Structure formats: structure tokens, C-alpha cells
Short mmCIF file of C-alpha atoms in Angstrom, two decimals:
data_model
loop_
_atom_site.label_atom_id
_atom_site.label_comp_id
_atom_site.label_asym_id
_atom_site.label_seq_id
_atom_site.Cartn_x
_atom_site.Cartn_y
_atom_site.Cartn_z
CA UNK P 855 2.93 -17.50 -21.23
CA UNK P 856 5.41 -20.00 -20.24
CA UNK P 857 3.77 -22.85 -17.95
CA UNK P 858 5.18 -22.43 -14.78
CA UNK P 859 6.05 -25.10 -12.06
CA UNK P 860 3.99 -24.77 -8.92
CA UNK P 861 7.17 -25.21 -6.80
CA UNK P 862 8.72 -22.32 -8.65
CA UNK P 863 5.49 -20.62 -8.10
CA UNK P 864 5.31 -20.90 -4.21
CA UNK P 865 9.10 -20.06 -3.95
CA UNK P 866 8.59 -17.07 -6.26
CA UNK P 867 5.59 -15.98 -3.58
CA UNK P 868 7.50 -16.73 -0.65
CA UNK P 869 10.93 -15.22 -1.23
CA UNK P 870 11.46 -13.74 -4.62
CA UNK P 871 7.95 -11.54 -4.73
CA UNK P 872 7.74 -10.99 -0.88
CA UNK P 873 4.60 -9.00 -0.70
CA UNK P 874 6.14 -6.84 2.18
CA UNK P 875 9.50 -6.50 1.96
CA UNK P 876 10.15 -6.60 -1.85
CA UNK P 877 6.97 -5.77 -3.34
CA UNK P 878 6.08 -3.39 -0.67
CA UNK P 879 2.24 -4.66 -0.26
CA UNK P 880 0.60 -4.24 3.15
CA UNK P 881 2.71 -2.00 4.61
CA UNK P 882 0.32 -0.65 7.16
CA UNK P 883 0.12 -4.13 9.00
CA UNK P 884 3.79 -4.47 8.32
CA UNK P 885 4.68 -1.27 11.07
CA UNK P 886 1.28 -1.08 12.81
CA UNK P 887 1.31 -4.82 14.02
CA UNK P 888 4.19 -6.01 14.74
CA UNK P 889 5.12 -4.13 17.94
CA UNK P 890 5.00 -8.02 19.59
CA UNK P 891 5.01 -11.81 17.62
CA UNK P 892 1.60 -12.88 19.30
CA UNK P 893 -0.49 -10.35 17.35
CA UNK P 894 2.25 -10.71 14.19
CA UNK P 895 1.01 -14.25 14.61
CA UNK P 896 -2.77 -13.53 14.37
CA UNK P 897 -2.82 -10.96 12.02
CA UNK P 898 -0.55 -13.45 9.79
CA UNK P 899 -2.88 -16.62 10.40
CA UNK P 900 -6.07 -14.22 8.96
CA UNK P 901 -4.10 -13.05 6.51
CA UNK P 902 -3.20 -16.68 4.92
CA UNK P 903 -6.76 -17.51 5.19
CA UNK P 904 -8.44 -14.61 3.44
CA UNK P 905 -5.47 -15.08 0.77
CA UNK P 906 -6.36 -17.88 -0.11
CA UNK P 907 -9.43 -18.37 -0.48
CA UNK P 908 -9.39 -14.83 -2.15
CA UNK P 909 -7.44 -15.89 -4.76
CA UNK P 910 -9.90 -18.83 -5.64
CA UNK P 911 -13.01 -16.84 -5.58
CA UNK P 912 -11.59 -14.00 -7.44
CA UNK P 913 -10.55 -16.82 -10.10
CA UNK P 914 -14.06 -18.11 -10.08
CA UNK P 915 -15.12 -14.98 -10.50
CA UNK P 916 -13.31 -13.40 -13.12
CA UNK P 917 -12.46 -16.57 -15.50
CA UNK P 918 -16.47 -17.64 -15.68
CA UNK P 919 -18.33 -14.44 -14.75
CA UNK P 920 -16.29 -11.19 -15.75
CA UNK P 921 -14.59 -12.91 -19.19
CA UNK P 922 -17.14 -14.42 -20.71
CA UNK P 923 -19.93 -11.46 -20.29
CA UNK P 924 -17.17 -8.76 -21.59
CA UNK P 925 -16.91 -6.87 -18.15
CA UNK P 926 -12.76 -7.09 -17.27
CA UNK P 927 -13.36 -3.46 -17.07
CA UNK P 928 -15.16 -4.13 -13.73
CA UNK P 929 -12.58 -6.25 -12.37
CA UNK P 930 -11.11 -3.82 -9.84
CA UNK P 931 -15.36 -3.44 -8.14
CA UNK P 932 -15.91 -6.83 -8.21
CA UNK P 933 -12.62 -7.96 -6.56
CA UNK P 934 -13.02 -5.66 -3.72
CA UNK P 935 -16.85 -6.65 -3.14
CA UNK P 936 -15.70 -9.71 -3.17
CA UNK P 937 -12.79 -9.82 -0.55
CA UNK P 938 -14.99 -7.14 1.82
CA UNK P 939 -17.82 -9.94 1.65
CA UNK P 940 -15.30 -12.89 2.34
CA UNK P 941 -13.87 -11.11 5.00
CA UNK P 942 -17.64 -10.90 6.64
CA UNK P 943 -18.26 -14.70 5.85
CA UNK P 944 -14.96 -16.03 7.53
CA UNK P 945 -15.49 -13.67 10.61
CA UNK P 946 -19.39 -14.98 10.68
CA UNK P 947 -18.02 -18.45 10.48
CA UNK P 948 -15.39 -18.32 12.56
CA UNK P 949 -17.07 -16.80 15.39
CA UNK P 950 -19.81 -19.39 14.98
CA UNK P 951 -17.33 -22.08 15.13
CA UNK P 952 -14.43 -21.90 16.38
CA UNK P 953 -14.76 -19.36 19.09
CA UNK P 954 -11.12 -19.58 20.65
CA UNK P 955 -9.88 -18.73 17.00
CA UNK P 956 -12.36 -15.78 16.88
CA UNK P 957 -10.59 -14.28 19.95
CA UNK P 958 -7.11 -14.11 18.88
CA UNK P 959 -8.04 -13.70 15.08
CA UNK P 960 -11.40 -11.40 15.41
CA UNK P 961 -9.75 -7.98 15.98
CA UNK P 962 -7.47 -8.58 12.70
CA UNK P 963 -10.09 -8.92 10.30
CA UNK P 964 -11.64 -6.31 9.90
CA UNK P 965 -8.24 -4.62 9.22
CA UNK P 966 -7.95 -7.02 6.21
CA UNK P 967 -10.43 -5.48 3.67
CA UNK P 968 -8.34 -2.29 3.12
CA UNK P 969 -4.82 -4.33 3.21
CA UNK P 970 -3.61 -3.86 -0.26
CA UNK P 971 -1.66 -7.21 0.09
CA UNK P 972 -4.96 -9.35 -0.20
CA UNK P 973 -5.95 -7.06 -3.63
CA UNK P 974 -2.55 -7.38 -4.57
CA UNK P 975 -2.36 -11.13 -4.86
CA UNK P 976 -5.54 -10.80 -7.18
CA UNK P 977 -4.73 -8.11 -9.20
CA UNK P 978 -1.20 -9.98 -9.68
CA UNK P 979 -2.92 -13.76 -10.26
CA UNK P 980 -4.75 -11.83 -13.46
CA UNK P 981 -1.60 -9.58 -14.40
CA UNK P 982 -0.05 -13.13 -14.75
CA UNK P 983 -2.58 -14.69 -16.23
CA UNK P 984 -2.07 -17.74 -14.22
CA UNK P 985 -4.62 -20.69 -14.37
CA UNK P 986 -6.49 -22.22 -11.64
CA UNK P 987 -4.16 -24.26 -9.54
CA UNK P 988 -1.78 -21.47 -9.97
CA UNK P 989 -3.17 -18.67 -8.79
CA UNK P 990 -4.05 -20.90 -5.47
CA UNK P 991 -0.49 -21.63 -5.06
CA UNK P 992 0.24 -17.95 -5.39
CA UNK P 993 -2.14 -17.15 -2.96
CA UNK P 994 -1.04 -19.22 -0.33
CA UNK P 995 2.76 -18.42 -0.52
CA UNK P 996 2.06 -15.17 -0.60
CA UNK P 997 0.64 -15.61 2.80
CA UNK P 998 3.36 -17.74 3.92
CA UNK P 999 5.96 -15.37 2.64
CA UNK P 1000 3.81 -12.35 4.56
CA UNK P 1001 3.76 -14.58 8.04
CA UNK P 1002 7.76 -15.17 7.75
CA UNK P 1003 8.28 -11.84 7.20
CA UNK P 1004 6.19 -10.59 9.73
CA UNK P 1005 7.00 -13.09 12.35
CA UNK P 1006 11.14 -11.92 11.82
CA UNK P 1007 9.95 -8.28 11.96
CA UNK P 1008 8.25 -8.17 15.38
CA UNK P 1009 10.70 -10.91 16.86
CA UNK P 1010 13.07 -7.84 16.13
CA UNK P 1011 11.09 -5.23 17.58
CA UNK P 1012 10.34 -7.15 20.76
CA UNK P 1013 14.23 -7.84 21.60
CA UNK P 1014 15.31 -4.21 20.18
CA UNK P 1015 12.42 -2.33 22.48
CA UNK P 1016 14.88 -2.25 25.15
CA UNK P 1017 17.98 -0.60 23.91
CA UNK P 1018 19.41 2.79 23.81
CA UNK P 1019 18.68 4.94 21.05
CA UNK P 1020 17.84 8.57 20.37
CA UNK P 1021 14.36 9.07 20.92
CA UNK P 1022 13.55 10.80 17.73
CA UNK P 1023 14.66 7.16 16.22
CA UNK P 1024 12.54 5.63 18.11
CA UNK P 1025 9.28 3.61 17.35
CA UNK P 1026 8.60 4.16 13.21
CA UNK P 1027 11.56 5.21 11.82
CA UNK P 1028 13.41 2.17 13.71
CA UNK P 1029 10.74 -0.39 12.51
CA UNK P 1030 11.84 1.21 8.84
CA UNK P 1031 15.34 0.56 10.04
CA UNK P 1032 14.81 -3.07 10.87
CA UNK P 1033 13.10 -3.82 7.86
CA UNK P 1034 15.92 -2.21 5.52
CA UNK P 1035 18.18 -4.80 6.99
CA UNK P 1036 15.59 -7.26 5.96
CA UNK P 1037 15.34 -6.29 2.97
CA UNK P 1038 18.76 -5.97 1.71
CA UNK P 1039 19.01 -9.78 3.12
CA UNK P 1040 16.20 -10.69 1.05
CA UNK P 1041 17.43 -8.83 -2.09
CA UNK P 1042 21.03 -10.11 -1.75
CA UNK P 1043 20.22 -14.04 -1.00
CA UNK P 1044 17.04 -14.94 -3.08
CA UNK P 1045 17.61 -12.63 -5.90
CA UNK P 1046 20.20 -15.45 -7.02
CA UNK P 1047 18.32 -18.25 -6.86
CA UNK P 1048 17.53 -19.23 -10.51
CA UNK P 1049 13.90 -20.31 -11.22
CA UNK K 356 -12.25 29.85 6.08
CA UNK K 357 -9.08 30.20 4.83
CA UNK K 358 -8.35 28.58 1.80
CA UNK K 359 -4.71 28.86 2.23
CA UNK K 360 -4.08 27.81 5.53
CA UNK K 361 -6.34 25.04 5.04
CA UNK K 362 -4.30 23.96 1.76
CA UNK K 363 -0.77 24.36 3.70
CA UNK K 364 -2.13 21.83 6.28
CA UNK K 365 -2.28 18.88 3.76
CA UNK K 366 1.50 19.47 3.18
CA UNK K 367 3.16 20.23 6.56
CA UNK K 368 1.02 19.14 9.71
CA UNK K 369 -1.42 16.48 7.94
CA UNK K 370 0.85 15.45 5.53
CA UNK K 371 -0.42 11.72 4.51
CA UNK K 372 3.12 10.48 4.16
CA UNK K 373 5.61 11.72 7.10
CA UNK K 374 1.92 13.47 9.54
CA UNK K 375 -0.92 10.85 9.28
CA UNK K 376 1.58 7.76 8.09
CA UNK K 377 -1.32 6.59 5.37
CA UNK K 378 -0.40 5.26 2.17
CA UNK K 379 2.89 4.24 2.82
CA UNK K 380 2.97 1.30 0.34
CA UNK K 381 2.47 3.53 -2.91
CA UNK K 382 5.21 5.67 -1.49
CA UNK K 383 7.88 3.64 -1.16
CA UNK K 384 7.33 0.99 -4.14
CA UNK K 385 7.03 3.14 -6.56
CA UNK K 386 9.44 5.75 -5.84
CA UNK K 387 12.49 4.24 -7.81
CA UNK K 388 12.68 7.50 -10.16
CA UNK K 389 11.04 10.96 -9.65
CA UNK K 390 9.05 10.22 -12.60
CA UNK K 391 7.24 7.44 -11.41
CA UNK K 392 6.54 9.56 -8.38
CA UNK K 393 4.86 12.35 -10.05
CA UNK K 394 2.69 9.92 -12.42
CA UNK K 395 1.66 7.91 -9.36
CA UNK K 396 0.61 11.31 -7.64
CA UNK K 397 -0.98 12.24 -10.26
CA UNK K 398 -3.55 9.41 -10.25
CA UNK K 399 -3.89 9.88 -6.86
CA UNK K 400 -4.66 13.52 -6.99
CA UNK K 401 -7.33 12.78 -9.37
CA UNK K 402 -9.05 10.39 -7.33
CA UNK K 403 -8.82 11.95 -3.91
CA UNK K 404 -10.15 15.32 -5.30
CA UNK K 405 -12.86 13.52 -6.94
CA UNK K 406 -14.21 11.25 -4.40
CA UNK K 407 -13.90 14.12 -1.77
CA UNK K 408 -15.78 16.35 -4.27
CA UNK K 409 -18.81 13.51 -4.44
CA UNK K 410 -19.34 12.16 -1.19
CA UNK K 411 -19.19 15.75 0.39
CA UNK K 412 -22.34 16.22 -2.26
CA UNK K 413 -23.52 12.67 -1.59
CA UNK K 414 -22.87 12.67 2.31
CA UNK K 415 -26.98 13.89 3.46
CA UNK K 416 -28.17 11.16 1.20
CA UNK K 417 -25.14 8.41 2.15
CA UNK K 418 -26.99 6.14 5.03
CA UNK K 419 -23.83 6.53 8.24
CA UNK K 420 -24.63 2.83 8.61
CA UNK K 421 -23.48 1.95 5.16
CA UNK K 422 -21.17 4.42 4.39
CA UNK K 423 -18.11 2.88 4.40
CA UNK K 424 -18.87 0.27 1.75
CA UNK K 425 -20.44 3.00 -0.53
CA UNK K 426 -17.32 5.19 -0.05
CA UNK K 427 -15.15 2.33 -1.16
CA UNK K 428 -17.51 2.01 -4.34
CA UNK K 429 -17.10 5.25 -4.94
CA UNK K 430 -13.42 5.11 -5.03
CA UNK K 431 -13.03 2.37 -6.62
CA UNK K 432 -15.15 3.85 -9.81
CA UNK K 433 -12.69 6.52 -9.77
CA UNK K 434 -9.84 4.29 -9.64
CA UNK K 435 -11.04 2.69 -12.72
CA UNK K 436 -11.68 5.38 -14.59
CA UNK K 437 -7.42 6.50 -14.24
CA UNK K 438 -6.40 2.80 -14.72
CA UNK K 439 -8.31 3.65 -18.21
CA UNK K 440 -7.17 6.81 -18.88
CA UNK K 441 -3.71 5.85 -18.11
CA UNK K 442 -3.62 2.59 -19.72
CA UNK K 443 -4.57 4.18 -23.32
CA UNK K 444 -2.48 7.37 -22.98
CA UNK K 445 0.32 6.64 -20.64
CA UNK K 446 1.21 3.13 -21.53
CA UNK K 447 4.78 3.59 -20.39
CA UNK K 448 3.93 5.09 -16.94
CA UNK K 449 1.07 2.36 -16.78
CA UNK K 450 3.22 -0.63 -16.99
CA UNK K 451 6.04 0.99 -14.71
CA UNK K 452 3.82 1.65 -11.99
CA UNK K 453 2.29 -1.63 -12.66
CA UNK K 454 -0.34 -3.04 -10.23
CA UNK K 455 -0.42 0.18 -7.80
CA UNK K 456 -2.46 2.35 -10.00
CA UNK K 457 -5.75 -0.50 -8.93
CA UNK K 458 -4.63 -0.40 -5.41
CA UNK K 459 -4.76 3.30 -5.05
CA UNK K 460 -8.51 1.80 -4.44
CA UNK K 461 -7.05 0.45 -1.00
CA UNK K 462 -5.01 3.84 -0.24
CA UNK K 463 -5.91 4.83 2.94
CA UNK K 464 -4.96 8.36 1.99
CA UNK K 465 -8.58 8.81 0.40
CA UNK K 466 -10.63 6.51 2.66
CA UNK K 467 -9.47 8.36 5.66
CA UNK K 468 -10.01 11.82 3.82
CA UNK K 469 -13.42 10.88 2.97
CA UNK K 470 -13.97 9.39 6.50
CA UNK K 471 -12.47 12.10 8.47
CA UNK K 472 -13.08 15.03 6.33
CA UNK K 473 -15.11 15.20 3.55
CA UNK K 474 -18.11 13.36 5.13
CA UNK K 475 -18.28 16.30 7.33
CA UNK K 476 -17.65 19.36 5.40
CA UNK K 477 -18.98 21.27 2.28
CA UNK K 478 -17.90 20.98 -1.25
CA UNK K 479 -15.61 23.53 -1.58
CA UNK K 480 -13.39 22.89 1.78
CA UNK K 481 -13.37 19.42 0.81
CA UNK K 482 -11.92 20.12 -2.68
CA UNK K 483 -9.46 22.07 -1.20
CA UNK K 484 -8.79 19.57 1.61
CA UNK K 485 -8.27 16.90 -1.28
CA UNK K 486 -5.75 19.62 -3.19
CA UNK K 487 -3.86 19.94 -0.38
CA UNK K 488 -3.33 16.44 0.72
CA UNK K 489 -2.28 15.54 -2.91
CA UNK K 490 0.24 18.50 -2.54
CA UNK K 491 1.90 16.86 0.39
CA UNK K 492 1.85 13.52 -1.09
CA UNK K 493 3.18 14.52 -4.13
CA UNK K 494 5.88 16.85 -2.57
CA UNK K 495 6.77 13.78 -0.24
CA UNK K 496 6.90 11.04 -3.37
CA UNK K 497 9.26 13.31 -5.46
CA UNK K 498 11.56 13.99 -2.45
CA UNK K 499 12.03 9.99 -1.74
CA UNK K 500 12.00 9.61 -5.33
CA UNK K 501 14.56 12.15 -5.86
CA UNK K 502 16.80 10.66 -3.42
CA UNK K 503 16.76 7.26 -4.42
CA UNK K 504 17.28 8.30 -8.17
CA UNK K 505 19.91 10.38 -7.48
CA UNK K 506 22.20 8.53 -5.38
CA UNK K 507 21.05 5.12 -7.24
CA UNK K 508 21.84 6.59 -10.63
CA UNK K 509 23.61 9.27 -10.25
CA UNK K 510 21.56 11.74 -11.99
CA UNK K 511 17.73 12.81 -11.85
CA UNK K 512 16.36 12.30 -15.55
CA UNK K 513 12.39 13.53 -15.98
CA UNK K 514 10.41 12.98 -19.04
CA UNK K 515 13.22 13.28 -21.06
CA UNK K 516 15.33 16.04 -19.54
CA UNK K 517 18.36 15.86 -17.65
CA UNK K 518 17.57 17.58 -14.17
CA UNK K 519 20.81 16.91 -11.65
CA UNK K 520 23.84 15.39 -12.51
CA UNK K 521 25.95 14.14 -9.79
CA UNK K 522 29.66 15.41 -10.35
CA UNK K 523 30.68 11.81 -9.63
CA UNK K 524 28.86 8.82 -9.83
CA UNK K 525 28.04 7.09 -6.38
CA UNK K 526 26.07 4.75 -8.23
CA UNK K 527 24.68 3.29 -5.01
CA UNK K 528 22.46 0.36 -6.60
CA UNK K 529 20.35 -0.83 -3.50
CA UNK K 530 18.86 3.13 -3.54
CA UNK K 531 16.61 1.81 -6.44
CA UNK K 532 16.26 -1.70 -5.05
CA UNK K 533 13.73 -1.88 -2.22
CA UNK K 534 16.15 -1.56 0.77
CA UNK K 535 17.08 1.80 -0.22
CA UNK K 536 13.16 2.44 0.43
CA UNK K 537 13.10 2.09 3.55
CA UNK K 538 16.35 3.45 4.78
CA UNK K 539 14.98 6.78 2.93
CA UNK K 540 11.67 6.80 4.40
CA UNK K 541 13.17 5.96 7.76
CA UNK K 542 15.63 8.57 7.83
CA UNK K 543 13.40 11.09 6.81
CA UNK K 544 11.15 10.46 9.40
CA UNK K 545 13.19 10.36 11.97
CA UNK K 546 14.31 13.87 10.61
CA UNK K 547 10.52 14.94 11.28
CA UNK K 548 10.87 13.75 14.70
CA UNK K 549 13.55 15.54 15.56
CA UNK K 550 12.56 18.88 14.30
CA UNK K 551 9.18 18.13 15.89
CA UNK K 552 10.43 17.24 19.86
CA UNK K 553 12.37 20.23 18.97
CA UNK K 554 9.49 22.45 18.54
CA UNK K 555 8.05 20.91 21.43
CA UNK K 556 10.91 21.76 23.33
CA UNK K 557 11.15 25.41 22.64
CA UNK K 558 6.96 25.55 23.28
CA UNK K 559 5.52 25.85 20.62
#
């Protein structure tokens, strides 16, 4: 395994490997929440968060736990135990804490356990094999990448609500519209970029 | 009961894919060739009719409180044992499907089956429940993956044999890149619309 920059890393996450619109990862939030940019928002700000800290405790987790006892067979359990229970800590914290945050944040949480994007960045970070510093990197640019995307996506929606179009086009299949257009930008421009 | 009607459901009115709109992620990443589609409904098939079989024998003894948590378990055992299977006999499918044979663990497909279905119904319905659903997912996966292959490619090529040949070539690349994806699954559903406000109209 080549040792990769962490630069190359985070634009890799951001644009390159776009959980959503390249890698397809988290599609349910990707349609479901983005009908206007204040929950797009939320949902995105929980999603860094549980990302991130994700991809260090699965790290933790499967370099000094799962390796050295022989169990990388239980990897997929323990991961998901793992994010379901971090998902309960931050909203325990949070709502402690910082109870503004909890409003605009608390409904989205829940909805984060079962979003394959937060699994995905794990499962990937071991599929790479990348080391510690790494795998936080990845982790937090593929939240960034998931925010930008997701921020674009119900910016779109919101303006295109109001014009005229067939109603059977209407609502999903123009969301899947939108985020072809998206995605053939995405393809096009970053897919040159040599890293 | 009838076994039939309750197997045609899972393919026309509670299809995952185009009906319930669960599991889209599966269905749209991994449908770049119709053989991908078929391997990655074939793991899913397996786990869906498994965990439906077991927590529809499991669900007097499954606290409600807990339940979600142990259905997730459940899953996920399943999940593990295909990743294996698949891994040491499939290699080739394995590493094109890639890391959405694990997720199948976050599916919603088979949470929301065991949720809305097999948590409240006996063995047998539930089996057939799972058989159906897998019938419309897998009917749904080979469709967009027989579009995208086809006008990506040019020609539909399964396990070896030659299935469709376009007379010419359109050789429309972004089919098989991720654009194509969507523009598939968003045409075809609003296709479903249509026929659906169409029913609607006529009353029925």
C-alpha cells in the first residue's frame, strides 16, 4: 500500500469518492431530506460528527481489539454496535449540553444508525487499510463531501419547487433528475484531477 | 391465505425499489451490468428470507422494547455469513460488488420487512413475504441493470454468454458511470407514476 498524502486523502473523500453522488452511499437522506437547506444543514452537521468520530473508534476498535484476538470475521457486528452506541452517546451528550444544538440536530440522529454512509466510511477505512491519521481524514471529508452535496441538492429543490412540470415528474423522480445533473458535473470535472 | 397473491405483492404494489422506495443505494451502485445485479440480489434474497424466517420464530421471545437492536444483530449475522460464502466462492462477484455486500446489513429492505411484517406474522407467510420482496428487487436490479449495460456497452453479456447485442453501438459511456443511475431510476419512476395517477384516474 502506497502511503498516501492526507491532502490527497481529503480531496479523494470530498470530490473524487463522493459518498452520495459517486459512490451512491446514503441515499435515503440524500431524497428524503433535502426537500429544504435548513434540515439538509442539520442532517449534514450530525452526519460529520458521527463520521468522524466513527471512523476513530472503529479504528480503535478493530486495529487493537478485533486484529490482535483473530476476530476480523466479526468486524461487520462490532462496527454497527459500535456506531448505534455512538449515535446514543452524542444524542445523550448533546442534549445534556448543548440544548439549542439538540433541537435542530435531535430529530436527525436517530436516522443515522441505519445510514449506510456512516458504515460505509468504516468498511472503506479497513478495505484501504489506511492507518490512524488516515482513516480520520477520510472520515471527515467524507462528511464534508456529504454536506456539499447535500447542501447543492436541496438549494435545488427549494428554487425548482415552484415550476411547471408534469405531475407524474414531480417530487422523487425530479430529485433523481437533479442529482443526475450533479452527478455528471461531478464525474466530468473531478474525475481529471490527478492525485 | 394465498400464497400467490401474497408473493405477487412483493413485486408489483410493495415492490422495495419503485413501491416502498427502500434500498435504493444497493440499486443504483451496483447496477453497472446485469450480472452484478443478480449476484447482489442474490445475497440479499438470502438474507431477507432468513432473517424473516427467524425473527417470525423468535418474535414471542424478542422483548418489543429491544427489538430493534436484536433485529439488526440478527441481520447482521446473516450478512456475515454471505460476505463468507461469497468471498471464498465468488471472488470475482465479491470484489465487483465490493463494500455493498456488508452494507446489505443497513438495507432497509430487510429491517422494514422484519419491522413491518415478519414481527407480526407466522413462519410460513413471512417466508413467502421475504420470497416475494426479493422477487421484486431482483426483477427491479436486472431491469436498471439491463438498461445501463445495454445502452453503456452496447450489448448485455451474463456469466459468460452473450444475451442482446445492439445492432449498432450507442456506446453511451455515462450509462455505466453513476449519472446514468439516476437518470434510469428517475425515469422509471416517473413511468410508475404515470401509470399509477392513471389508474387512479380511471377508479381503480
Amino acid at each position: 500500500m502506497v502511503e498516501k498524502a492526507l491532502f490527497a486523502i481529503f480531496l479523494e473523500g470530498v470530490f473524487i469518492k463522493n459518498f452520495l453522488i459517486i459512490q451512491f452511499l446514503g441515499l435515503c437522506s440524500f431524497v428524503g431530506v433535502t426537500k429544504d437547506v435548513k434540515s439538509a444543514a442539520g442532517m449534514s452537521g450530525a452526519v460529520i460528527f458521527v463520521m468522524a468520530m466513527a471512523a476513530t473508534a472503529s479504528y480503535l476498535l478493530y486495529t487493537y481489539i478485533l486484529v490482535p484476538t483473530g476476530m476480523t470475521f466479526l468486524d461487520l457486528i462490532s462496527f454497527i454496535v459500535v456506531i448505534a452506541a455512538l449515535v446514543q452517546l452524542v444524542e445523550f451528550v448533546v442534549r445534556k449540553n448543548i440544548p439549542s444544538l439538540y433541537r435542530s440536530l435531535g430529530i436527525y440522529l436517530p436516522l443515522i444508525t441505519t445510514n449506510c454512509a456512516v458504515l460505509g466510511v468504516v468498511l472503506l477505512n479497513v478495505q484501504s487499510e489506511y492507518n490512524f491519521m488516515q482513516s480520520v481524514v477520510f472520515g471527515i471529508a467524507a462528511g464534508v463531501g456529504y454536506t456539499i452535496v447535500m447542501l447543492m441538492m436541496a438549494s435545488i429543490r427549494e428554487r425548482s419547487s415552484f415550476v411547471s412540470i408534469p405531475s407524474s415528474i414531480r417530487g422523487l423522480p425530479q430529485a433523481f433528475l437533479i442529482a443526475t445533473m450533479l452527478s455528471l458535473a461531478f464525474v466530468n470535472y473531478f474525475w481529471v484531477i490527478p492525485i | 391465505m394465498n400464497v400467490l397473491a401474497e408473493f405477487i405483492r412483493g413485486i408489483t404494489r410493495d415492490n422495495p425499489i419503485l413501491g416502498l422506495v427502500l434500498g435504493l443505494c444497493p440499486a443504483l451502485a451496483v447496477t453497472t451490468s446485469v450480472e452484478n445485479a443478480i449476484g447482489m440480489a442474490a445475497g440479499t434474497t438470502f438474507v431477507l428470507v432468513c432473517s424473516n424466517v427467524f425473527i417470525s420464530a423468535m418474535r414471542k421471545q424478542i422483548p418489543s422494547a429491544v427489538r430493534l437492536p436484536i433485529f439488526i444483530i440478527i441481520i447482521a449475522t446473516f450478512v456475515s455469513i454471505v460476505r463468507m460464502i461469497m468471498e471464498a466462492y465468488m471472488p470475482s462477484m465479491y470484489a465487483a460488488l465490493g463494500v455493498f455486500i456488508p452494507l446489505i446489513v443497513v438495507n432497509c429492505i430487510i429491517i422494514g420487512r422484519a419491522e413491518a411484517y415478519a414481527n407480526k406474522n407466522a413462519i410460513f407467510p413471512s417466508f413467502i413475504d421475504g420470497l416475494g420482496i426479493s422477487a421484486g428487487f431482483l426483477l427491479v436490479l436486472m431491469l436498471i441493470g439491463g438498461i445501463r449495460e445495454l445502452l453503456g456497452t452496447g450489448q448485455i453479456v451474463t456469466f459468460g454468454y452473450t444475451m442482446l447485442t445492439l445492432p449498432v453501438n450507442p456506446a453511451v459511456t455515462t450509462m455505466i458511470l453513476p449519472p446514468g443511475a439516476f437518470l434510469t431510476i428517475g425515469i422509471l419512476m416517473a413511468i410508475v407514476n404515470y401509470q399509477r395517477a392513471k389508474k387512479r384516474a380511471r377508479g381503480g
